[in-house]
């Protein structure tokens, strides 16, 4: 058994390795540095996989991976074929549940705990959720249910007062209130502890006190929100003190009701630059440890092009509002916030709320734009149908990270949005391939369309090969004729056009590039019908995509030519660079050229 000093030395060693590896591979540095002691304490008191740890979002699980047999492979994290940056049960039996999206841990942990109870397994299930993830609605659905849980369930609220940016909202304020009065809560906690340890009657007195409405209770046993929901609350605890953490975890193990342990940690702990600027070190690409990571949030990308374009529109139109679900920098909305703080809303990690809130703004006469990553929009399917489309509310979804995203892997790929939105009544969707097209599409969504509108664009920068598009008019679709009239035609859209166009030139095929994906005019189908073979290339899942829909329309219209579809057949696309993934999918220039050679 390691001594406290040895455990602290282990924490230092792990920190050094984390900084080294993330500086090379990129990753979620600040979040991982903040939970080193917590992870060590968890693995000291609990034994995985018998006990299960459910990491919320999972971006902070690197130390857990190092302590569960993956230390010698940690240098492969987030690389193709290497360890995932998120928990993956297929990677290790110590990863209890898939994660990547926020606020799911309490529900998952409760399910796992209940399953253990039903199966007579006395293992514990521990959910570790950050204060950022704690702003998501699903966390409350979980808490509401879990307060009555009968399994061995422990929730650890890792409170560092930060989401990616500063945590927002009333819950954040409430947590900060608790954090700033630790002595008061510890006094309350020690009264509760004393009662628990008093032989025979202590527990009964405590239970009677908890369920009573007496003034005595409010005097000595003031409830936190969590106790009102049925949890035993332990905290706030210094999340960098391994002894204290172990003590709290041991105690939680002995309590028969669900327990919530509230720990206070520092995001970025142990690397000064990250401590000073935890937001900039939340998710980083490779960096120089000595110099640190320059702030790249203003660097040229589709996100910043969008952010600047929105400011350009908002100067002329005071009804435009900008909304983010905790992704201000990721989506380029920092410019809008800076210029129009009163029209900017960071709603926390609450995408479903953001959509319905935007619909409320629209119904009330404003022009809301919700900027959101494609992958996180997935949880808003019902809100988009029920709260937006059915009342034809005119709002704009600016869908960032559409298509392949690279190193975050399967949980973050933006490959489902086209299929999802295609089934939404009255939805309009644009897919710009360049910054200029993005500006055009944003303008069209704001002023040229009615009802729910969206534009989708990829992670990263414009492709230099597409500079020639800047000399062409921005149209809903554009035909680039091939060598032979009526020969082969390729229909495509978005970033992948940069691969398709040169491939088509090689084989002499025409290319029909869509900028507006739906609704589509009759003319598109008519045009395709004039070719002897139609090829589709789509950087999105095949099922329910544009290719499938148009192929079925062609078939219905009696088209007799050949139809070939290249789209993503298997929706689970692991981590790798976008270039490498495109090559694997046969969607790089060479792969598409081979595809077009098929007769
Ligand atoms: C549904 C969803 N929306 C947005 C994100 C992007 N995201 C990843 S981590 C994060 C902040 C998490 O903050 P917190 O839970 O407090 O963890 P910390 O990094 O502070 O430890 C956000 C917004 C996500 N993963 N899932
Ligand atoms: C963990 C998470 O969900 C985000 O931090 C995500 O990794 C951000 O990715 P980008 O680098 O594309 O902003
Ligand atoms: Mg946090």
Coordinates of C-alpha atoms and ligand atoms in Angstrom, one line a residue:
X1 CA 0.0 0.0 0.0
X2 CA 1.5 3.3 -1.0
X3 CA 2.0 6.0 1.6
X4 CA 0.4 9.5 1.2
X5 CA 3.8 10.9 0.2
X6 CA 4.2 8.1 -2.4
X7 CA 0.7 8.8 -3.8
X8 CA 1.5 12.5 -4.1
X9 CA 4.7 11.6 -5.9
X10 CA 2.7 9.4 -8.2
X11 CA 0.3 12.3 -9.0
X12 CA 3.3 14.5 -9.9
X13 CA 4.7 11.7 -12.2
X14 CA 1.3 11.3 -13.9
X15 CA 1.0 15.1 -14.4
X16 CA 4.4 15.3 -16.1
X17 CA 3.4 12.4 -18.4
X18 CA 0.1 14.0 -19.2
X19 CA 1.7 17.3 -20.1
X20 CA 4.3 15.5 -22.2
X21 CA 1.8 13.3 -24.1
X22 CA -0.8 16.0 -24.7
X23 CA 1.8 18.5 -25.8
X24 CA 2.6 15.9 -28.6
X25 CA -0.7 14.4 -29.5
X26 CA -3.1 17.2 -28.5
X27 CA -6.1 16.5 -26.2
X28 CA -8.0 17.7 -23.2
X29 CA -5.1 18.8 -21.0
X30 CA -6.6 21.1 -18.4
X31 CA -9.5 18.8 -17.5
X32 CA -7.1 15.8 -17.1
X33 CA -4.7 17.8 -14.9
X34 CA -7.6 18.6 -12.6
X35 CA -8.6 15.1 -11.8
X36 CA -5.2 13.3 -11.1
X37 CA -5.7 13.1 -7.3
X38 CA -9.3 12.2 -7.7
X39 CA -8.5 9.3 -10.1
X40 CA -5.8 8.0 -7.8
X41 CA -8.1 8.1 -4.8
X42 CA -10.9 6.4 -6.8
X43 CA -8.6 3.5 -7.8
X44 CA -7.3 3.2 -4.2
X45 CA -10.7 2.8 -2.7
X46 CA -12.5 1.0 -5.4
X47 CA -11.6 -1.9 -7.6
X48 CA -12.5 -1.8 -11.3
X49 CA -14.0 -3.5 -13.1
X50 CA -15.9 -4.9 -10.2
X51 CA -16.7 -1.4 -9.2
X52 CA -17.5 0.8 -12.2
X53 CA -16.4 4.4 -12.8
X54 CA -18.6 6.3 -15.3
X55 CA -16.8 9.4 -16.5
X56 CA -19.1 12.2 -17.8
X57 CA -18.0 13.4 -21.2
X58 CA -14.9 11.2 -20.6
X59 CA -12.4 13.8 -21.8
X60 CA -10.8 13.6 -18.3
X61 CA -10.1 9.9 -18.3
X62 CA -6.4 9.8 -19.2
X63 CA -5.2 9.1 -15.7
X64 CA -7.8 6.4 -15.3
X65 CA -6.4 4.8 -18.5
X66 CA -2.8 5.1 -17.2
X67 CA -3.9 3.4 -13.9
X68 CA -5.7 0.6 -15.6
X69 CA -3.1 -1.1 -17.7
X70 CA -2.7 1.4 -20.5
X71 CA 0.2 3.4 -19.2
X72 CA 2.6 2.1 -21.8
X73 CA 0.2 3.1 -24.6
X74 CA -0.7 6.5 -23.3
X75 CA 1.5 8.1 -26.0
X76 CA -0.8 6.7 -28.6
X77 CA -3.8 8.6 -27.3
X78 CA -6.0 10.2 -29.9
X79 CA -3.9 8.8 -32.8
X80 CA -5.1 6.4 -35.4
X81 CA -5.3 2.9 -34.0
X82 CA -4.2 4.2 -30.6
X83 CA -6.0 4.7 -27.3
X84 CA -9.1 6.8 -27.5
X85 CA -9.3 10.1 -25.8
X86 CA -12.6 9.0 -24.2
X87 CA -13.7 5.9 -22.3
X88 CA -14.3 2.9 -24.6
X89 CA -15.5 -0.4 -23.1
X90 CA -14.1 -2.2 -26.2
X91 CA -10.7 -0.8 -25.3
X92 CA -10.7 -1.9 -21.7
X93 CA -13.0 -3.7 -19.2
X94 CA -12.1 -0.8 -16.9
X95 CA -14.0 1.7 -19.1
X96 CA -17.6 1.1 -17.9
X97 CA -19.6 3.1 -20.4
X98 CA -19.0 5.0 -23.7
X99 CA -18.8 8.8 -23.3
X100 CA -18.1 11.9 -25.3
X101 CA -21.3 13.9 -25.0
X102 CA -22.0 15.6 -21.7
X103 CA -24.4 15.0 -18.8
X104 CA -25.1 11.3 -19.4
X105 CA -23.1 9.8 -16.4
X106 CA -25.7 9.9 -13.7
X107 CA -28.3 8.1 -15.8
X108 CA -25.8 5.5 -17.0
X109 CA -24.4 5.0 -13.5
X110 CA -27.8 4.6 -12.0
X111 CA -28.6 1.9 -14.6
X112 CA -25.4 0.1 -14.0
X113 CA -25.9 0.2 -10.2
X114 CA -29.5 -1.0 -10.5
X115 CA -28.3 -3.9 -12.8
X116 CA -25.7 -4.8 -10.2
X117 CA -28.3 -4.8 -7.5
X118 CA -30.7 -6.9 -9.5
X119 CA -27.9 -9.4 -10.2
X120 CA -26.8 -9.6 -6.6
X121 CA -23.4 -8.0 -7.3
X122 CA -22.3 -5.8 -4.4
X123 CA -19.9 -3.6 -6.5
X124 CA -20.2 0.2 -6.5
X125 CA -20.9 2.5 -9.4
X126 CA -19.4 5.9 -9.3
X127 CA -20.4 8.7 -11.7
X128 CA -17.9 11.5 -12.1
X129 CA -19.5 14.6 -13.5
X130 CA -18.0 18.1 -13.9
X131 CA -19.8 21.3 -13.1
X132 CA -20.1 22.1 -16.8
X133 CA -21.8 18.8 -17.6
X134 CA -23.9 19.5 -14.6
X135 CA -25.6 22.3 -16.5
X136 CA -27.2 19.8 -18.9
X137 CA -30.8 18.8 -18.4
X138 CA -30.1 15.1 -18.5
X139 CA -28.1 15.4 -15.3
X140 CA -31.2 16.6 -13.5
X141 CA -33.4 13.9 -15.0
X142 CA -30.8 11.5 -13.6
X143 CA -30.6 13.1 -10.2
X144 CA -34.4 13.3 -9.9
X145 CA -34.5 9.5 -10.3
X146 CA -31.2 8.6 -8.6
X147 CA -32.1 10.1 -5.2
X148 CA -34.3 7.1 -4.7
X149 CA -31.8 4.6 -6.2
X150 CA -31.4 1.4 -4.2
X151 CA -28.1 0.3 -5.8
X152 CA -24.6 1.3 -4.6
X153 CA -24.5 4.6 -6.3
X154 CA -22.0 7.4 -5.7
X155 CA -21.9 10.7 -7.6
X156 CA -18.8 12.8 -7.6
X157 CA -19.4 16.4 -8.7
X158 CA -16.0 17.7 -9.8
X159 CA -16.5 21.4 -9.5
X160 CA -13.7 23.6 -11.0
X161 CA -16.0 26.5 -11.8
X162 CA -15.3 26.0 -15.4
X163 CA -17.0 24.4 -18.4
X164 CA -14.9 25.1 -21.4
X165 CA -15.4 28.7 -20.6
X166 CA -16.6 29.8 -17.2
X167 CA -19.5 27.8 -15.9
X168 CA -22.8 29.7 -16.4
X169 CA -26.2 29.9 -14.8
X170 CA -27.9 29.7 -11.5
X171 CA -26.6 26.2 -10.7
X172 CA -23.1 27.4 -11.1
X173 CA -23.8 30.3 -8.7
X174 CA -25.3 27.9 -6.2
X175 CA -22.3 25.6 -6.4
X176 CA -20.0 28.6 -6.0
X177 CA -22.0 29.6 -2.9
X178 CA -21.4 26.1 -1.4
X179 CA -17.7 26.2 -2.3
X180 CA -17.2 29.6 -0.7
X181 CA -18.7 28.5 2.6
X182 CA -16.8 25.2 3.2
X183 CA -16.6 25.6 7.0
X184 CA -20.4 26.0 7.3
X185 CA -21.0 22.9 5.2
X186 CA -18.3 20.9 7.0
X187 CA -19.9 21.8 10.3
X188 CA -23.2 20.5 9.0
X189 CA -21.5 17.5 7.6
X190 CA -19.8 16.7 10.9
X191 CA -23.1 16.9 12.8
X192 CA -24.5 14.4 10.3
X193 CA -21.4 12.2 10.6
X194 CA -21.6 12.3 14.4
X195 CA -25.2 11.3 14.4
X196 CA -24.4 8.5 11.9
X197 CA -21.8 7.1 14.2
X198 CA -23.8 7.4 17.4
X199 CA -24.7 3.8 18.3
X200 CA -28.3 2.7 18.2
X201 CA -30.2 6.0 17.9
X202 CA -27.9 8.2 15.9
X203 CA -29.0 7.0 12.4
X204 CA -32.7 7.2 13.5
X205 CA -32.3 10.8 14.8
X206 CA -30.6 11.7 11.6
X207 CA -33.3 10.2 9.4
X208 CA -36.0 11.8 11.4
X209 CA -34.2 15.1 11.2
X210 CA -33.7 14.8 7.4
X211 CA -37.4 14.1 6.8
X212 CA -38.7 16.6 9.3
X213 CA -39.6 20.2 8.6
X214 CA -38.5 21.3 12.0
X215 CA -36.7 24.5 12.8
X216 CA -34.0 22.3 14.6
X217 CA -33.2 20.8 11.2
X218 CA -32.8 24.1 9.5
X219 CA -30.7 25.3 12.4
X220 CA -28.2 22.4 12.5
X221 CA -28.9 20.4 9.5
X222 CA -29.5 22.9 6.7
X223 CA -30.2 20.9 3.5
X224 CA -28.4 21.3 0.3
X225 CA -30.3 20.9 -2.9
X226 CA -28.8 17.4 -3.2
X227 CA -30.1 16.3 0.2
X228 CA -33.5 17.5 -0.7
X229 CA -33.3 15.2 -3.7
X230 CA -32.5 12.2 -1.4
X231 CA -28.7 12.1 -1.5
X232 CA -26.3 12.2 1.4
X233 CA -24.1 15.2 0.6
X234 CA -20.4 15.1 1.5
X235 CA -18.4 18.2 0.8
X236 CA -17.1 20.5 -0.4
X237 CA -13.8 18.6 -0.3
X238 CA -10.4 19.7 -1.6
X239 CA -10.1 17.6 -4.7
X240 CA -6.3 17.7 -4.7
X241 CA -6.0 16.2 -1.2
X242 CA -5.7 12.5 -1.7
X243 CA -6.2 11.7 2.0
X244 CA -9.3 13.7 2.2
X245 CA -10.6 12.2 -1.0
X246 CA -10.0 8.7 0.2
X247 CA -11.7 9.5 3.5
X248 CA -14.8 10.8 1.8
X249 CA -14.9 7.8 -0.6
X250 CA -14.6 5.3 2.3
X251 CA -17.3 7.1 4.1
X252 CA -19.5 7.1 1.0
X253 CA -19.0 3.4 0.7
X254 CA -20.5 2.9 4.2
X255 CA -23.6 5.0 3.5
X256 CA -26.5 2.9 2.3
X257 CA -28.3 5.7 0.5
X258 CA -27.1 7.4 -2.8
X259 CA -24.2 9.8 -2.0
X260 CA -23.1 12.9 -3.7
X261 CA -19.5 14.0 -3.0
X262 CA -18.8 17.6 -4.0
X263 CA -15.2 18.2 -4.7
X264 CA -13.5 21.5 -5.6
X265 CA -10.6 21.2 -8.1
X266 CA -8.5 23.5 -10.2
X267 CA -8.7 23.0 -13.9
X268 CA -5.2 22.8 -15.4
X269 CA -3.6 22.1 -12.0
X270 CA 0.2 21.7 -12.1
X271 CA 0.9 23.4 -15.4
X272 CA 1.0 27.1 -14.8
X273 CA -0.1 28.2 -18.2
X274 CA -3.1 26.0 -18.0
X275 CA -3.9 27.1 -14.5
X276 CA -3.8 30.7 -15.7
X277 CA -5.9 30.1 -18.8
X278 CA -7.8 26.8 -18.3
X279 CA -10.2 27.6 -21.2
X280 CA -7.4 27.8 -23.7
X281 CA -6.0 24.4 -22.5
X282 CA -9.3 22.6 -22.4
X283 CA -8.8 21.0 -25.7
X284 CA -5.5 21.7 -27.5
X285 CA -3.5 20.6 -30.5
X286 CA 0.2 19.9 -30.0
X287 CA 2.1 22.6 -28.3
X288 CA 5.5 23.6 -27.0
X289 CA 5.6 23.0 -23.2
X290 CA 8.0 25.8 -22.5
X291 CA 6.2 28.4 -24.6
X292 CA 2.7 27.2 -24.1
X293 CA -0.1 27.1 -26.6
X294 CA -0.8 30.4 -28.3
X295 CA -4.4 31.4 -28.2
X296 CA -5.7 30.1 -31.5
X297 CA -9.4 31.0 -31.0
X298 CA -9.2 33.9 -33.5
X299 CA -7.4 31.8 -36.2
X300 CA -8.9 31.5 -39.6
X301 CA -11.5 28.7 -39.8
X302 CA -15.1 28.0 -40.8
X303 CA -16.0 28.8 -37.2
X304 CA -14.4 32.2 -37.2
X305 CA -15.6 32.9 -40.7
X306 CA -19.1 32.2 -39.4
X307 CA -18.6 34.3 -36.2
X308 CA -17.4 37.3 -38.2
X309 CA -20.2 36.9 -40.8
X310 CA -22.8 36.9 -38.0
X311 CA -21.4 40.1 -36.5
X312 CA -21.5 41.6 -40.0
X313 CA -25.3 40.8 -40.2
X314 CA -26.0 41.8 -36.7
X315 CA -24.6 45.3 -37.3
X316 CA -27.5 45.8 -39.8
X317 CA -30.2 43.9 -37.9
X318 CA -30.8 44.4 -34.2
X319 CA -33.2 41.4 -34.1
X320 CA -30.3 38.9 -34.5
X321 CA -29.4 36.9 -31.4
X322 CA -26.5 34.5 -31.0
X323 CA -26.9 31.4 -28.9
X324 CA -24.3 28.8 -27.8
X325 CA -24.5 25.7 -25.6
X326 CA -21.2 26.3 -23.8
X327 CA -19.1 26.4 -27.1
X328 CA -18.5 30.1 -27.5
X329 CA -15.0 29.8 -28.8
X330 CA -15.5 26.5 -30.6
X331 CA -18.3 28.0 -32.7
X332 CA -16.7 31.4 -33.3
X333 CA -19.4 33.2 -31.3
X334 CA -16.8 35.1 -29.2
X335 CA -16.8 38.0 -31.7
X336 CA -20.6 38.3 -31.4
X337 CA -20.5 38.2 -27.6
X338 CA -17.8 40.8 -27.6
X339 CA -19.7 43.2 -29.8
X340 CA -23.3 42.4 -28.7
X341 CA -23.3 41.0 -25.2
X342 CA -27.0 41.8 -24.7
X343 CA -28.0 39.7 -27.7
X344 CA -25.6 36.8 -26.8
X345 CA -26.8 33.8 -24.8
X346 CA -24.6 31.0 -23.4
X347 CA -27.2 28.6 -22.1
X348 CA -24.7 26.0 -20.7
X349 CA -24.4 22.5 -22.0
X350 CA -28.1 22.5 -22.8
X351 CA -28.6 22.0 -26.6
X352 CA -32.2 20.9 -26.3
X353 CA -33.0 24.0 -24.3
X354 CA -31.1 26.1 -26.7
X355 CA -33.3 25.0 -29.6
X356 CA -36.6 25.6 -27.9
X357 CA -35.3 28.8 -26.4
X358 CA -34.4 30.0 -29.9
X359 CA -37.8 29.0 -31.1
X360 CA -39.3 31.1 -28.3
X361 CA -37.1 34.1 -29.4
X362 CA -38.2 33.6 -33.0
X363 CA -41.9 33.3 -32.1
X364 CA -41.4 36.5 -30.1
X365 CA -40.2 38.4 -33.2
X366 CA -36.4 38.0 -33.0
X367 CA -34.0 36.3 -35.4
X368 CA -32.1 33.7 -33.4
X369 CA -29.0 31.9 -34.6
X370 CA -27.9 28.8 -32.6
X371 CA -24.4 27.8 -33.4
X372 CA -23.8 24.2 -32.4
X373 CA -21.6 21.2 -33.3
X374 CA -23.3 18.7 -35.6
X375 CA -22.7 15.9 -33.1
X376 CA -24.3 17.8 -30.2
X377 CA -27.3 18.8 -32.3
X378 CA -28.3 15.1 -32.4
X379 CA -29.9 15.3 -29.0
X380 CA -32.3 18.0 -30.3
X381 CA -34.2 16.0 -32.8
X382 CA -37.5 16.3 -31.0
X383 CA -37.1 20.0 -30.2
X384 CA -36.4 20.7 -33.9
X385 CA -39.5 18.9 -34.9
X386 CA -41.9 19.6 -32.1
X387 CA -40.8 23.1 -30.9
X388 CA -39.6 24.6 -34.2
X389 CA -40.8 22.9 -37.4
X390 CA -44.4 22.3 -36.3
X391 CA -44.9 26.0 -35.7
X392 CA -42.7 26.9 -38.6
X393 CA -40.5 29.1 -36.4
X394 CA -37.9 30.9 -38.4
X395 CA -34.5 30.3 -36.8
X396 CA -31.1 29.5 -38.0
X397 CA -29.0 26.5 -36.9
X398 CA -25.3 27.1 -37.7
X399 CA -24.0 23.6 -37.7
X400 CA -20.3 23.5 -37.1
X401 CA -18.0 20.4 -37.2
X402 CA -20.3 18.9 -39.9
X403 CA -18.7 15.8 -41.5
X404 CA -15.6 14.0 -40.2
X405 CA -13.9 15.6 -37.2
X406 CA -10.6 13.7 -36.8
X407 CA -9.1 12.8 -33.4
X408 CA -12.2 13.0 -31.2
X409 CA -13.4 9.9 -33.0
X410 CA -16.8 8.2 -33.2
X411 CA -18.6 10.1 -30.5
X412 CA -17.9 13.4 -32.2
X413 CA -18.3 12.7 -36.0
X414 CA -20.7 15.1 -37.6
X415 CA -22.1 12.6 -40.1
X416 CA -25.7 12.3 -39.1
X417 CA -27.1 15.8 -39.4
X418 CA -28.1 15.6 -43.0
X419 CA -30.2 12.4 -42.5
X420 CA -31.6 13.8 -39.3
X421 CA -32.7 17.1 -40.8
X422 CA -33.9 15.7 -44.0
X423 CA -36.8 14.1 -42.2
X424 CA -37.8 17.3 -40.5
X425 CA -40.8 18.9 -42.2
X426 CA -40.2 22.3 -43.8
X427 CA -36.5 22.3 -43.0
X428 CA -34.0 24.1 -45.3
X429 CA -30.4 23.0 -45.3
X430 CA -27.4 24.6 -46.9
X431 CA -23.9 23.2 -47.2
X432 CA -21.2 25.8 -48.1
X433 CA -17.8 24.6 -49.2
X434 CA -15.9 27.9 -48.8
X435 CA -16.0 30.9 -46.4
X436 CA -17.6 33.0 -49.1
X437 CA -20.3 30.5 -49.7
X438 CA -20.8 30.3 -45.9
X439 CA -21.5 34.1 -45.8
X440 CA -23.9 33.7 -48.7
X441 CA -25.8 30.8 -47.0
X442 CA -26.0 32.6 -43.7
X443 CA -27.6 35.5 -45.5
X444 CA -30.0 33.2 -47.4
X445 CA -31.0 31.5 -44.1
X446 CA -31.6 34.8 -42.3
X447 CA -33.5 36.6 -45.1
X448 CA -34.1 34.4 -48.1
X449 CA -36.0 31.6 -46.3
X450 CA -38.8 31.0 -43.9
X451 CA -39.2 28.5 -41.1
X452 CA -36.4 26.4 -39.8
X453 CA -33.1 26.8 -41.7
X454 CA -29.6 25.4 -41.2
X455 CA -26.2 25.7 -42.7
X456 CA -23.6 23.0 -42.1
X457 CA -19.8 23.5 -42.5
X458 CA -16.8 21.4 -41.5
X459 CA -14.2 21.6 -38.7
X460 CA -11.1 23.6 -39.6
X461 CA -10.1 25.7 -42.6
X462 CA -11.3 26.2 -46.1
X463 CA -9.6 24.0 -48.7
X464 CA -7.1 26.0 -50.7
X465 CA -8.0 23.9 -53.8
X466 CA -11.4 25.6 -53.8
X467 CA -10.2 29.1 -54.3
X468 CA -11.6 29.0 -57.9
X469 CA -15.1 28.9 -56.5
X470 CA -14.7 32.5 -55.3
X471 CA -14.9 33.6 -59.0
X472 CA -18.2 31.9 -59.6
X473 CA -21.7 33.2 -58.6
X474 CA -23.1 31.6 -55.4
X475 CA -26.0 29.5 -56.5
X476 CA -28.1 26.8 -55.0
X477 CA -26.4 24.3 -57.3
X478 CA -23.7 24.6 -59.9
X479 CA -22.9 22.3 -62.8
X480 CA -19.3 21.8 -63.8
X481 CA -19.6 20.1 -67.2
X482 CA -17.3 17.1 -68.0
X483 CA -15.9 16.0 -71.3
X484 CA -18.9 14.2 -72.6
X485 CA -22.4 15.5 -72.6
X486 CA -24.8 13.0 -71.2
X487 CA -21.9 10.8 -69.9
X488 CA -21.2 10.5 -66.2
X489 CA -22.2 13.0 -63.6
X490 CA -21.2 13.2 -59.9
X491 CA -23.5 14.9 -57.3
X492 CA -21.8 16.1 -54.2
X493 CA -21.8 18.9 -51.6
X494 CA -19.7 20.6 -49.0
X495 CA -16.0 20.1 -48.3
X496 CA -15.7 16.8 -50.1
X497 CA -16.2 18.7 -53.4
X498 CA -12.5 19.5 -53.1
X499 CA -11.8 15.7 -53.5
X500 CA -14.5 15.1 -56.1
X501 CA -13.8 17.9 -58.5
X502 CA -10.2 16.9 -59.4
X503 CA -11.2 13.2 -59.5
X504 CA -14.0 14.0 -61.9
X505 CA -11.7 16.0 -64.1
X506 CA -9.4 13.0 -64.3
X507 CA -12.2 10.8 -65.7
X508 CA -13.9 13.5 -67.6
X509 CA -17.1 13.4 -65.6
X510 CA -19.4 16.3 -64.9
X511 CA -20.0 17.5 -61.3
X512 CA -23.2 18.9 -59.9
X513 CA -22.3 20.6 -56.7
X514 CA -25.2 21.4 -54.4
X515 CA -25.0 24.3 -52.0
X516 CA -28.6 24.0 -51.0
X517 CA -29.3 20.4 -50.0
X518 CA -33.0 20.7 -49.4
X519 CA -35.6 21.5 -50.5
X520 CA -34.5 20.8 -54.0
X521 CA -36.2 21.9 -57.2
X522 CA -37.4 19.5 -59.8
X523 CA -34.6 20.7 -62.1
X524 CA -31.9 18.8 -60.1
X525 CA -33.6 15.4 -60.8
X526 CA -34.3 16.4 -64.4
X527 CA -30.6 17.4 -64.9
X528 CA -29.4 14.1 -63.4
X529 CA -31.7 12.2 -65.7
X530 CA -29.9 13.6 -68.7
X531 CA -26.8 11.5 -67.9
X532 CA -26.2 7.8 -68.6
X533 CA -24.7 7.3 -65.1
X534 CA -25.1 9.2 -61.8
X535 CA -22.6 9.0 -59.0
X536 CA -23.1 10.3 -55.6
X537 CA -20.4 11.2 -53.1
X538 CA -21.5 12.2 -49.6
X539 CA -19.5 12.8 -46.5
X540 CA -22.3 11.6 -44.2
X541 CA -24.2 8.5 -43.5
X542 CA -25.8 6.9 -46.5
X543 CA -29.0 5.9 -44.7
X544 CA -31.5 8.8 -45.2
X545 CA -28.9 11.0 -46.9
X546 CA -29.2 13.2 -49.9
X547 CA -27.9 10.4 -52.2
X548 CA -30.4 7.9 -51.1
X549 CA -33.2 10.3 -51.4
X550 CA -32.2 11.5 -54.9
X551 CA -31.5 7.9 -56.0
X552 CA -35.0 6.9 -55.0
X553 CA -36.5 10.0 -56.8
X554 CA -34.5 9.0 -59.9
X555 CA -35.8 5.5 -59.8
X556 CA -39.4 6.7 -59.3
X557 CA -39.1 9.1 -62.3
X558 CA -38.2 6.1 -64.5
X559 CA -34.5 6.8 -64.8
X560 CA -32.8 3.9 -66.7
X561 CA -29.2 4.8 -66.2
X562 CA -26.8 3.4 -63.6
X563 CA -26.6 4.8 -60.0
X564 CA -23.6 4.5 -57.7
X565 CA -23.5 5.8 -54.2
X566 CA -20.4 6.4 -52.1
X567 CA -21.4 7.5 -48.6
X568 CA -20.6 6.4 -45.1
X569 CA -22.1 2.9 -44.8
X570 CA -21.0 2.2 -41.2
X571 CA -21.9 5.1 -38.9
X572 CA -19.1 4.3 -36.4
X573 CA -16.0 6.1 -37.7
X574 CA -13.0 5.8 -35.3
X575 CA -10.4 8.5 -34.6
X576 CA -7.9 9.3 -37.3
X577 CA -7.0 12.4 -39.2
X578 CA -9.7 13.5 -41.7
X579 CA -7.3 12.9 -44.6
X580 CA -6.7 9.3 -43.5
X581 CA -10.3 8.6 -42.8
X582 CA -11.3 9.9 -46.2
X583 CA -8.7 7.6 -47.8
X584 CA -10.1 4.6 -45.8
X585 CA -13.6 5.5 -46.9
X586 CA -12.5 5.7 -50.5
X587 CA -13.4 9.4 -50.5
X588 CA -10.1 11.0 -51.1
X589 CA -9.3 12.1 -54.6
X590 CA -7.7 8.8 -55.6
X591 CA -10.5 6.7 -54.1
X592 CA -13.2 8.8 -55.8
X593 CA -11.4 8.6 -59.2
X594 CA -11.4 4.8 -58.8
X595 CA -15.1 4.9 -57.9
X596 CA -15.9 7.0 -61.0
X597 CA -14.2 4.5 -63.2
X598 CA -16.9 1.9 -62.4
X599 CA -19.4 1.6 -65.2
Ligands
LIG1 C1 -23.7 17.5 -25.3 C2 -22.3 18.1 -25.3 N1 -22.2 19.4 -25.6 C3 -21.0 20.0 -25.6 C4 -19.9 19.3 -25.3 C5 -18.5 19.9 -25.4 N2 -17.9 19.9 -24.2 C6 -17.0 19.0 -23.9 S1 -16.3 19.1 -22.3 C7 -17.2 20.5 -22.1 C8 -17.1 21.2 -20.8 C9 -17.2 20.3 -19.6 O1 -17.1 21.0 -18.4 P1 -17.0 20.1 -17.1 O2 -18.0 19.0 -17.2 O3 -17.1 21.0 -16.0 O4 -15.6 19.4 -17.2 P2 -14.2 20.0 -17.0 O5 -13.5 20.0 -18.3 O6 -14.3 21.4 -16.4 O7 -13.5 19.1 -16.1 C10 -18.0 20.8 -23.2 C11 -18.9 22.0 -23.3 C12 -20.1 17.9 -25.1 N3 -19.0 17.1 -24.9 N4 -21.3 17.3 -25.1
LIG2 C1 -14.7 17.0 -25.2 C2 -15.5 17.7 -26.2 O1 -16.6 17.3 -26.5 C3 -15.0 18.9 -26.8 O2 -14.1 19.5 -26.0 C4 -14.5 18.5 -28.2 O3 -13.4 17.7 -28.0 C5 -14.1 19.8 -28.9 O4 -13.5 19.5 -30.1 P1 -13.0 20.7 -31.1 O5 -11.5 20.6 -31.0 O6 -13.5 20.3 -32.4 O7 -13.6 22.0 -30.6
LIG3 MG1 -15.7 22.0 -14.9

